[in-house]
mmCIF file of C-alpha atoms in Angstrom:
data_model
loop_
_atom_site.group_PDB
_atom_site.id
_atom_site.type_symbol
_atom_site.label_atom_id
_atom_site.label_comp_id
_atom_site.label_asym_id
_atom_site.label_seq_id
_atom_site.Cartn_x
_atom_site.Cartn_y
_atom_site.Cartn_z
ATOM 1 C CA UNK W 337 129.683 100.286 110.130
ATOM 2 C CA UNK W 338 131.948 102.864 108.604
ATOM 3 C CA UNK W 339 130.679 106.366 109.301
ATOM 4 C CA UNK W 340 132.632 109.055 107.557
ATOM 5 C CA UNK W 341 133.736 111.848 109.846
ATOM 6 C CA UNK W 342 131.697 114.962 109.168
ATOM 7 C CA UNK W 343 134.318 117.682 109.121
ATOM 8 C CA UNK W 344 133.885 121.045 107.476
ATOM 9 C CA UNK W 345 137.014 122.809 108.667
ATOM 10 C CA UNK W 346 140.193 123.574 106.687
ATOM 11 C CA UNK W 347 142.732 120.747 106.690
ATOM 12 C CA UNK W 348 146.443 120.476 105.980
ATOM 13 C CA UNK W 349 145.648 119.730 102.318
ATOM 14 C CA UNK W 350 143.490 122.859 101.875
ATOM 15 C CA UNK W 351 144.689 125.928 100.003
ATOM 16 C CA UNK W 352 144.829 129.038 102.187
ATOM 17 C CA UNK W 353 145.167 132.586 100.955
ATOM 18 C CA UNK W 354 148.004 134.522 102.557
ATOM 19 C CA UNK W 355 151.765 134.485 103.061
ATOM 20 C CA UNK W 356 153.838 135.151 106.140
ATOM 21 C CA UNK W 357 151.675 138.081 107.179
ATOM 22 C CA UNK W 358 148.699 137.457 109.443
ATOM 23 C CA UNK W 359 145.368 137.324 107.596
ATOM 24 C CA UNK W 360 143.446 140.575 107.452
ATOM 25 C CA UNK W 361 140.328 141.076 109.521
ATOM 26 C CA UNK W 362 137.466 139.478 107.602
ATOM 27 C CA UNK W 363 139.921 137.593 105.359
ATOM 28 C CA UNK W 364 138.656 134.514 103.513
ATOM 29 C CA UNK W 365 140.076 131.033 104.053
ATOM 30 C CA UNK W 366 139.897 129.220 100.716
ATOM 31 C CA UNK W 367 139.620 125.804 102.295
ATOM 32 C CA UNK W 368 137.249 123.464 103.975
ATOM 33 C CA UNK W 369 134.190 122.057 102.294
ATOM 34 C CA UNK W 370 133.007 125.561 101.404
ATOM 35 C CA UNK W 371 136.189 126.078 99.383
ATOM 36 C CA UNK W 372 135.711 122.773 97.561
ATOM 37 C CA UNK W 373 132.078 123.669 96.763
ATOM 38 C CA UNK W 374 133.194 127.052 95.445
ATOM 39 C CA UNK W 375 135.739 125.494 93.104
ATOM 40 C CA UNK W 376 133.214 122.939 91.864
ATOM 41 C CA UNK W 377 130.579 125.566 91.125
ATOM 42 C CA UNK W 378 132.759 128.318 89.626
ATOM 43 C CA UNK W 379 135.532 126.576 87.698
ATOM 44 C CA UNK W 380 135.012 126.177 83.941
ATOM 45 C CA UNK W 381 137.878 123.710 83.632
ATOM 46 C CA UNK W 382 136.840 120.064 83.848
ATOM 47 C CA UNK W 383 140.271 119.134 85.179
ATOM 48 C CA UNK W 384 140.038 121.701 87.964
ATOM 49 C CA UNK W 385 136.553 120.477 88.890
ATOM 50 C CA UNK W 386 137.707 116.850 88.927
ATOM 51 C CA UNK W 387 140.656 117.866 91.110
ATOM 52 C CA UNK W 388 138.277 119.580 93.551
ATOM 53 C CA UNK W 389 135.937 116.597 93.375
ATOM 54 C CA UNK W 390 138.648 114.282 94.676
ATOM 55 C CA UNK W 391 138.874 116.365 97.850
ATOM 56 C CA UNK W 392 135.188 116.113 98.751
ATOM 57 C CA UNK W 393 135.446 112.740 100.473
ATOM 58 C CA UNK W 394 137.852 114.284 102.990
ATOM 59 C CA UNK W 395 134.752 115.941 104.465
ATOM 60 C CA UNK W 396 132.672 112.953 105.469
ATOM 61 C CA UNK W 397 128.992 112.506 104.704
ATOM 62 C CA UNK W 398 128.584 116.103 103.489
ATOM 63 C CA UNK W 399 131.276 115.540 100.859
ATOM 64 C CA UNK W 400 129.818 112.179 99.903
ATOM 65 C CA UNK W 401 126.443 113.835 99.234
ATOM 66 C CA UNK W 402 128.116 116.275 96.823
ATOM 67 C CA UNK W 403 129.694 113.426 94.845
ATOM 68 C CA UNK W 404 126.363 111.561 94.733
ATOM 69 C CA UNK W 405 124.571 114.659 93.443
ATOM 70 C CA UNK W 406 127.141 115.219 90.675
ATOM 71 C CA UNK W 407 126.933 111.550 89.715
ATOM 72 C CA UNK W 408 123.131 111.818 89.506
ATOM 73 C CA UNK W 409 122.738 115.179 87.754
ATOM 74 C CA UNK W 410 125.739 115.865 85.511
ATOM 75 C CA UNK W 411 127.143 114.302 82.348
ATOM 76 C CA UNK W 412 130.562 114.043 80.789
ATOM 77 C CA UNK W 413 134.031 113.594 82.333
ATOM 78 C CA UNK W 414 133.153 115.194 85.690
ATOM 79 C CA UNK W 415 130.162 112.901 86.133
ATOM 80 C CA UNK W 416 132.216 109.839 85.182
ATOM 81 C CA UNK W 417 134.928 110.893 87.640
ATOM 82 C CA UNK W 418 132.322 111.309 90.392
ATOM 83 C CA UNK W 419 130.879 107.835 89.765
ATOM 84 C CA UNK W 420 134.332 106.261 89.703
ATOM 85 C CA UNK W 421 135.193 108.029 92.961
ATOM 86 C CA UNK W 422 132.014 106.677 94.517
ATOM 87 C CA UNK W 423 132.728 103.146 93.336
ATOM 88 C CA UNK W 424 136.231 103.206 94.787
ATOM 89 C CA UNK W 425 134.886 104.503 98.092
ATOM 90 C CA UNK W 426 132.089 101.926 98.129
ATOM 91 C CA UNK W 427 134.492 99.040 97.531
ATOM 92 C CA UNK W 428 136.636 100.191 100.462
ATOM 93 C CA UNK W 429 133.548 100.466 102.655
ATOM 94 C CA UNK W 430 132.300 97.066 101.468
ATOM 95 C CA UNK W 431 135.525 95.369 102.479
ATOM 96 C CA UNK W 432 135.459 96.978 105.929
ATOM 97 C CA UNK W 433 131.748 96.355 106.592
ATOM 98 C CA UNK W 434 131.781 92.778 105.385
ATOM 99 C CA UNK W 435 134.869 91.959 107.431
ATOM 100 C CA UNK W 436 133.274 93.424 110.558
ATOM 101 C CA UNK W 437 129.814 92.013 109.866
ATOM 102 C CA UNK W 438 128.018 90.511 112.877
ATOM 103 C CA UNK W 439 124.708 88.753 112.118
ATOM 104 C CA UNK W 440 121.654 90.514 113.533
ATOM 105 C CA UNK W 441 120.726 87.316 115.409
ATOM 106 C CA UNK W 442 123.764 87.843 117.645
ATOM 107 C CA UNK W 443 122.576 91.291 118.673
ATOM 108 C CA UNK W 444 120.956 90.800 122.070
ATOM 109 C CA UNK W 445 119.219 94.172 122.035
ATOM 110 C CA UNK W 446 115.784 93.876 120.438
ATOM 111 C CA UNK W 447 113.854 96.632 118.735
ATOM 112 C CA UNK W 448 111.644 96.988 121.827
ATOM 113 C CA UNK W 449 114.746 97.379 124.021
ATOM 114 C CA UNK W 450 116.069 100.126 121.723
ATOM 115 C CA UNK W 451 112.716 101.916 121.773
ATOM 116 C CA UNK W 452 112.594 101.843 125.577
ATOM 117 C CA UNK W 453 116.153 103.152 125.719
ATOM 118 C CA UNK W 454 115.230 106.072 123.434
ATOM 119 C CA UNK W 455 112.233 106.958 125.614
ATOM 120 C CA UNK W 456 114.181 106.535 128.845
ATOM 121 C CA UNK W 457 116.945 108.886 127.700
ATOM 122 C CA UNK W 458 114.598 111.430 126.143
ATOM 123 C CA UNK W 459 113.426 114.687 127.732
ATOM 124 C CA UNK W 460 110.159 114.284 129.639
ATOM 125 C CA UNK W 461 108.752 117.649 128.554
ATOM 126 C CA UNK W 462 105.704 116.065 126.942
ATOM 127 C CA UNK W 463 102.133 117.228 127.313
ATOM 128 C CA UNK W 464 100.173 115.635 130.143
ATOM 129 C CA UNK W 465 97.520 114.562 127.669
ATOM 130 C CA UNK W 466 97.915 110.921 126.678
ATOM 131 C CA UNK W 467 97.438 111.524 122.957
ATOM 132 C CA UNK W 468 99.905 114.416 122.905
ATOM 133 C CA UNK W 469 102.465 112.363 124.789
ATOM 134 C CA UNK W 470 101.986 109.334 122.558
ATOM 135 C CA UNK W 471 102.453 111.360 119.372
ATOM 136 C CA UNK W 472 105.482 113.194 120.797
ATOM 137 C CA UNK W 473 107.067 109.882 121.727
ATOM 138 C CA UNK W 474 106.350 108.527 118.255
ATOM 139 C CA UNK W 475 107.981 111.607 116.697
ATOM 140 C CA UNK W 476 111.047 111.221 118.927
ATOM 141 C CA UNK W 477 111.420 107.522 118.125
ATOM 142 C CA UNK W 478 111.015 108.190 114.396
ATOM 143 C CA UNK W 479 113.609 110.985 114.328
ATOM 144 C CA UNK W 480 116.124 109.025 116.436
ATOM 145 C CA UNK W 481 115.886 105.818 114.393
ATOM 146 C CA UNK W 482 115.990 107.714 111.098
ATOM 147 C CA UNK W 483 119.181 109.446 112.237
ATOM 148 C CA UNK W 484 120.726 106.053 113.046
ATOM 149 C CA UNK W 485 119.807 104.792 109.565
ATOM 150 C CA UNK W 486 121.356 107.733 107.688
ATOM 151 C CA UNK W 487 124.821 106.163 107.061
ATOM 152 C CA UNK W 488 123.263 103.082 105.428
ATOM 153 C CA UNK W 489 120.770 105.167 103.467
ATOM 154 C CA UNK W 490 123.561 107.401 102.173
ATOM 155 C CA UNK W 491 125.592 104.393 101.034
ATOM 156 C CA UNK W 492 122.528 102.908 99.319
ATOM 157 C CA UNK W 493 122.011 106.190 97.502
ATOM 158 C CA UNK W 494 125.643 106.120 96.392
ATOM 159 C CA UNK W 495 125.242 102.561 95.093
ATOM 160 C CA UNK W 496 122.104 103.457 93.138
ATOM 161 C CA UNK W 497 123.789 106.555 91.668
ATOM 162 C CA UNK W 498 127.105 105.078 90.594
ATOM 163 C CA UNK W 499 127.048 101.295 90.062
ATOM 164 C CA UNK W 500 126.361 99.830 86.630
ATOM 165 C CA UNK W 501 126.517 96.209 85.510
ATOM 166 C CA UNK W 502 130.181 96.389 84.561
ATOM 167 C CA UNK W 503 131.133 97.543 88.073
ATOM 168 C CA UNK W 504 128.691 95.328 90.021
ATOM 169 C CA UNK W 505 131.369 93.273 91.752
ATOM 170 C CA UNK W 506 130.792 90.574 94.323
ATOM 171 C CA UNK W 507 131.869 92.965 97.125
ATOM 172 C CA UNK W 508 129.383 95.619 96.034
ATOM 173 C CA UNK W 509 126.609 93.048 95.646
ATOM 174 C CA UNK W 510 127.252 91.775 99.181
ATOM 175 C CA UNK W 511 127.430 95.331 100.531
ATOM 176 C CA UNK W 512 124.105 96.155 98.859
ATOM 177 C CA UNK W 513 122.452 93.073 100.392
ATOM 178 C CA UNK W 514 123.940 93.849 103.812
ATOM 179 C CA UNK W 515 122.757 97.461 103.814
ATOM 180 C CA UNK W 516 119.228 96.449 102.838
ATOM 181 C CA UNK W 517 119.250 93.739 105.505
ATOM 182 C CA UNK W 518 120.475 96.092 108.224
ATOM 183 C CA UNK W 519 117.689 98.626 107.687
ATOM 184 C CA UNK W 520 114.776 96.166 107.815
ATOM 185 C CA UNK W 521 114.401 96.158 111.605
ATOM 186 C CA UNK W 522 114.743 99.968 111.968
ATOM 187 C CA UNK W 523 112.252 100.373 109.111
ATOM 188 C CA UNK W 524 109.795 98.153 110.986
ATOM 189 C CA UNK W 525 110.203 100.355 114.074
ATOM 190 C CA UNK W 526 109.607 103.486 111.973
ATOM 191 C CA UNK W 527 106.345 102.008 110.678
ATOM 192 C CA UNK W 528 105.308 101.184 114.239
ATOM 193 C CA UNK W 529 106.083 104.747 115.323
ATOM 194 C CA UNK W 530 103.922 106.154 112.518
ATOM 195 C CA UNK W 531 101.157 103.696 113.420
ATOM 196 C CA UNK W 532 101.314 104.889 117.041
ATOM 197 C CA UNK W 533 101.120 108.517 115.901
ATOM 198 C CA UNK W 534 98.062 107.744 113.748
ATOM 199 C CA UNK W 535 96.386 106.033 116.728
ATOM 200 C CA UNK W 536 96.975 109.144 118.837
ATOM 201 C CA UNK W 537 95.521 111.345 116.101
ATOM 202 C CA UNK W 538 92.420 109.126 115.804
ATOM 203 C CA UNK W 539 91.928 109.297 119.569
ATOM 204 C CA UNK W 540 91.925 113.098 119.448
ATOM 205 C CA UNK W 541 89.542 112.959 116.484
ATOM 206 C CA UNK W 542 87.178 110.768 118.511
ATOM 207 C CA UNK W 543 87.336 113.171 121.483
ATOM 208 C CA UNK W 544 86.611 116.087 119.142
ATOM 209 C CA UNK W 545 83.614 114.294 117.602
ATOM 210 C CA UNK W 546 82.292 113.416 121.061
ATOM 211 C CA UNK W 547 82.573 116.999 122.297
ATOM 212 C CA UNK W 548 80.876 118.304 119.165
ATOM 213 C CA UNK W 549 78.071 115.764 119.576
ATOM 214 C CA UNK W 550 77.592 116.730 123.225
ATOM 215 C CA UNK W 551 77.394 120.412 122.280
ATOM 216 C CA UNK W 552 74.676 119.629 119.721
ATOM 217 C CA UNK W 553 72.737 117.576 122.265
ATOM 218 C CA UNK W 554 72.773 120.413 124.816
ATOM 219 C CA UNK W 555 71.626 122.772 122.044
ATOM 220 C CA UNK W 556 68.644 120.492 121.413
ATOM 221 C CA UNK W 557 67.850 120.282 125.132
ATOM 222 C CA UNK W 558 67.982 124.050 125.412
ATOM 223 C CA UNK W 559 65.522 124.367 122.504
ATOM 224 C CA UNK W 560 63.127 121.854 124.085
ATOM 225 C CA UNK W 561 63.389 123.587 127.476
ATOM 226 C CA UNK W 562 62.719 126.955 125.804
ATOM 227 C CA UNK W 563 59.562 125.563 124.197
ATOM 228 C CA UNK W 564 58.416 124.309 127.615
ATOM 229 C CA UNK W 565 59.240 127.631 129.245
ATOM 230 C CA UNK W 566 61.677 126.040 131.729
ATOM 231 C CA UNK W 567 64.154 128.919 132.178
ATOM 232 C CA UNK W 568 66.346 127.070 134.706
ATOM 233 C CA UNK W 569 66.815 124.143 132.334
ATOM 234 C CA UNK W 570 67.495 126.552 129.436
ATOM 235 C CA UNK W 571 70.256 128.302 131.417
ATOM 236 C CA UNK W 572 71.731 124.967 132.504
ATOM 237 C CA UNK W 573 71.675 123.622 128.935
ATOM 238 C CA UNK W 574 73.310 126.738 127.531
ATOM 239 C CA UNK W 575 76.094 126.603 130.148
ATOM 240 C CA UNK W 576 76.783 122.949 129.395
ATOM 241 C CA UNK W 577 76.681 123.663 125.668
ATOM 242 C CA UNK W 578 79.283 126.421 126.079
ATOM 243 C CA UNK W 579 81.542 124.120 128.088
ATOM 244 C CA UNK W 580 81.426 121.563 125.286
ATOM 245 C CA UNK W 581 82.017 124.237 122.633
ATOM 246 C CA UNK W 582 85.093 125.450 124.511
ATOM 247 C CA UNK W 583 86.292 121.855 124.572
ATOM 248 C CA UNK W 584 85.597 121.559 120.827
ATOM 249 C CA UNK W 585 87.653 124.681 120.119
ATOM 250 C CA UNK W 586 90.592 123.416 122.170
ATOM 251 C CA UNK W 587 90.445 119.950 120.616
ATOM 252 C CA UNK W 588 90.203 121.397 117.095
ATOM 253 C CA UNK W 589 93.458 123.315 117.582
ATOM 254 C CA UNK W 590 95.111 120.194 118.957
ATOM 255 C CA UNK W 591 93.673 118.002 116.196
ATOM 256 C CA UNK W 592 94.900 120.326 113.423
ATOM 257 C CA UNK W 593 98.390 120.371 114.955
ATOM 258 C CA UNK W 594 98.499 116.578 115.335
ATOM 259 C CA UNK W 595 97.177 116.067 111.792
ATOM 260 C CA UNK W 596 100.045 118.118 110.344
ATOM 261 C CA UNK W 597 102.588 116.193 112.422
ATOM 262 C CA UNK W 598 101.169 112.800 111.442
ATOM 263 C CA UNK W 599 101.070 113.793 107.771
ATOM 264 C CA UNK W 600 104.715 114.855 107.995
ATOM 265 C CA UNK W 601 105.710 111.554 109.620
ATOM 266 C CA UNK W 602 103.775 109.557 107.035
ATOM 267 C CA UNK W 603 105.226 111.579 104.139
ATOM 268 C CA UNK W 604 108.774 111.050 105.457
ATOM 269 C CA UNK W 605 108.148 107.323 105.853
ATOM 270 C CA UNK W 606 106.783 107.035 102.301
ATOM 271 C CA UNK W 607 109.789 108.937 100.917
ATOM 272 C CA UNK W 608 112.141 106.616 102.800
ATOM 273 C CA UNK W 609 110.330 103.485 101.602
ATOM 274 C CA UNK W 610 110.479 104.832 98.039
ATOM 275 C CA UNK W 611 114.272 105.207 98.275
ATOM 276 C CA UNK W 612 114.636 101.694 99.672
ATOM 277 C CA UNK W 613 112.373 100.283 96.951
ATOM 278 C CA UNK W 614 114.433 102.082 94.289
ATOM 279 C CA UNK W 615 117.660 100.665 95.733
ATOM 280 C CA UNK W 616 116.246 97.152 95.893
ATOM 281 C CA UNK W 617 114.826 97.378 92.354
ATOM 282 C CA UNK W 618 118.123 98.502 90.864
ATOM 283 C CA UNK W 619 119.968 95.733 92.715
ATOM 284 C CA UNK W 620 117.612 93.121 91.258
ATOM 285 C CA UNK W 621 117.971 94.619 87.761
ATOM 286 C CA UNK W 622 121.757 94.471 88.030
ATOM 287 C CA UNK W 623 121.622 90.869 89.226
ATOM 288 C CA UNK W 624 119.375 89.974 86.284
ATOM 289 C CA UNK W 625 121.695 91.732 83.831
ATOM 290 C CA UNK W 626 124.665 89.845 85.251
ATOM 291 C CA UNK W 627 122.789 86.549 84.955
ATOM 292 C CA UNK W 628 121.846 87.165 81.321
ATOM 293 C CA UNK W 629 125.398 88.331 80.541
ATOM 294 C CA UNK W 630 126.770 85.045 81.916
ATOM 295 C CA UNK W 631 124.177 83.045 79.974
ATOM 296 C CA UNK W 632 125.129 84.915 76.792
ATOM 297 C CA UNK W 633 128.810 84.197 77.445
ATOM 298 C CA UNK W 634 128.019 80.484 77.810
ATOM 299 C CA UNK W 635 126.002 80.507 74.580
ATOM 300 C CA UNK W 636 128.779 82.305 72.708
ATOM 301 C CA UNK W 637 131.329 79.871 74.112
ATOM 302 C CA UNK W 638 129.211 76.887 73.047
ATOM 303 C CA UNK W 639 128.782 78.216 69.491
ATOM 304 C CA UNK W 640 132.488 78.966 69.324
ATOM 305 C CA UNK W 641 133.305 75.373 70.299
ATOM 306 C CA UNK W 642 130.803 74.022 67.763
ATOM 307 C CA UNK W 643 132.310 76.169 65.026
ATOM 308 C CA UNK W 644 135.731 74.882 65.928
ATOM 309 C CA UNK W 645 134.555 71.255 65.794
ATOM 310 C CA UNK W 646 132.457 71.345 62.630
ATOM 311 C CA UNK W 647 134.042 74.037 60.538
ATOM 312 C CA UNK W 648 137.739 73.855 61.307
ATOM 313 C CA UNK W 649 139.859 72.703 58.349
#
């Protein structure tokens, strides 16, 4: 897998302000990705912006994201240049990835092995409570796997942004299929991590409901004891009720925290699945357009031959 180097420092091809004299204190280096961004955002000349655009891919994934954004949001020559730049980069990546492709079946490390490796190498500063620990582990697994998927997701986003039917070559089609194939197993692990987090949240919810129910029961016992005039039982019931209420308060804080974390995990998973669905949908649309274009070519060719046969002098 080709992962672009994420560099944001001035390079030999960057423009730097200054001559033979040393730069002044607080001087500005007009280079690096920041310099490219500045030229893209401030220049009114399309040619100057296109020139700056060509330098973005020297800065890895961060530069690639800039090109994708311009391809998605702008119009005109700069947008066309951005899309063409993406297509050229994608073709180069396609050739490299497809040449180095190793089927997933040859990978001896299963998803469960990868998950255990993540947990084994992770910090053990989890809460002693089972539910807390389970949700923290789920969060760690989710974040780690999502980070591993980022290169493929970025390339899919670039494909969706830049490729039209006319540029949907065999290499790009194969790259698209390969990227979607490679993320299926990690996506399954992400869903399992979210499912584990939801289970932990439900367990805390059950504990909270139980504690609240116990507090209500001791309240009822205290009321009955008060009616009977049993002061010892009233005091005992009130003490037990307070213990349960303290537990309810603690569990409520924990439950609210876990609910926010689970909602965040679920929202991130849904956003990711939406991107993957969009990529897959556009791929299928492009394939269908190519199919109909070929059918139309065959029809036109057939009519042309018939015209030649029946209407030629």
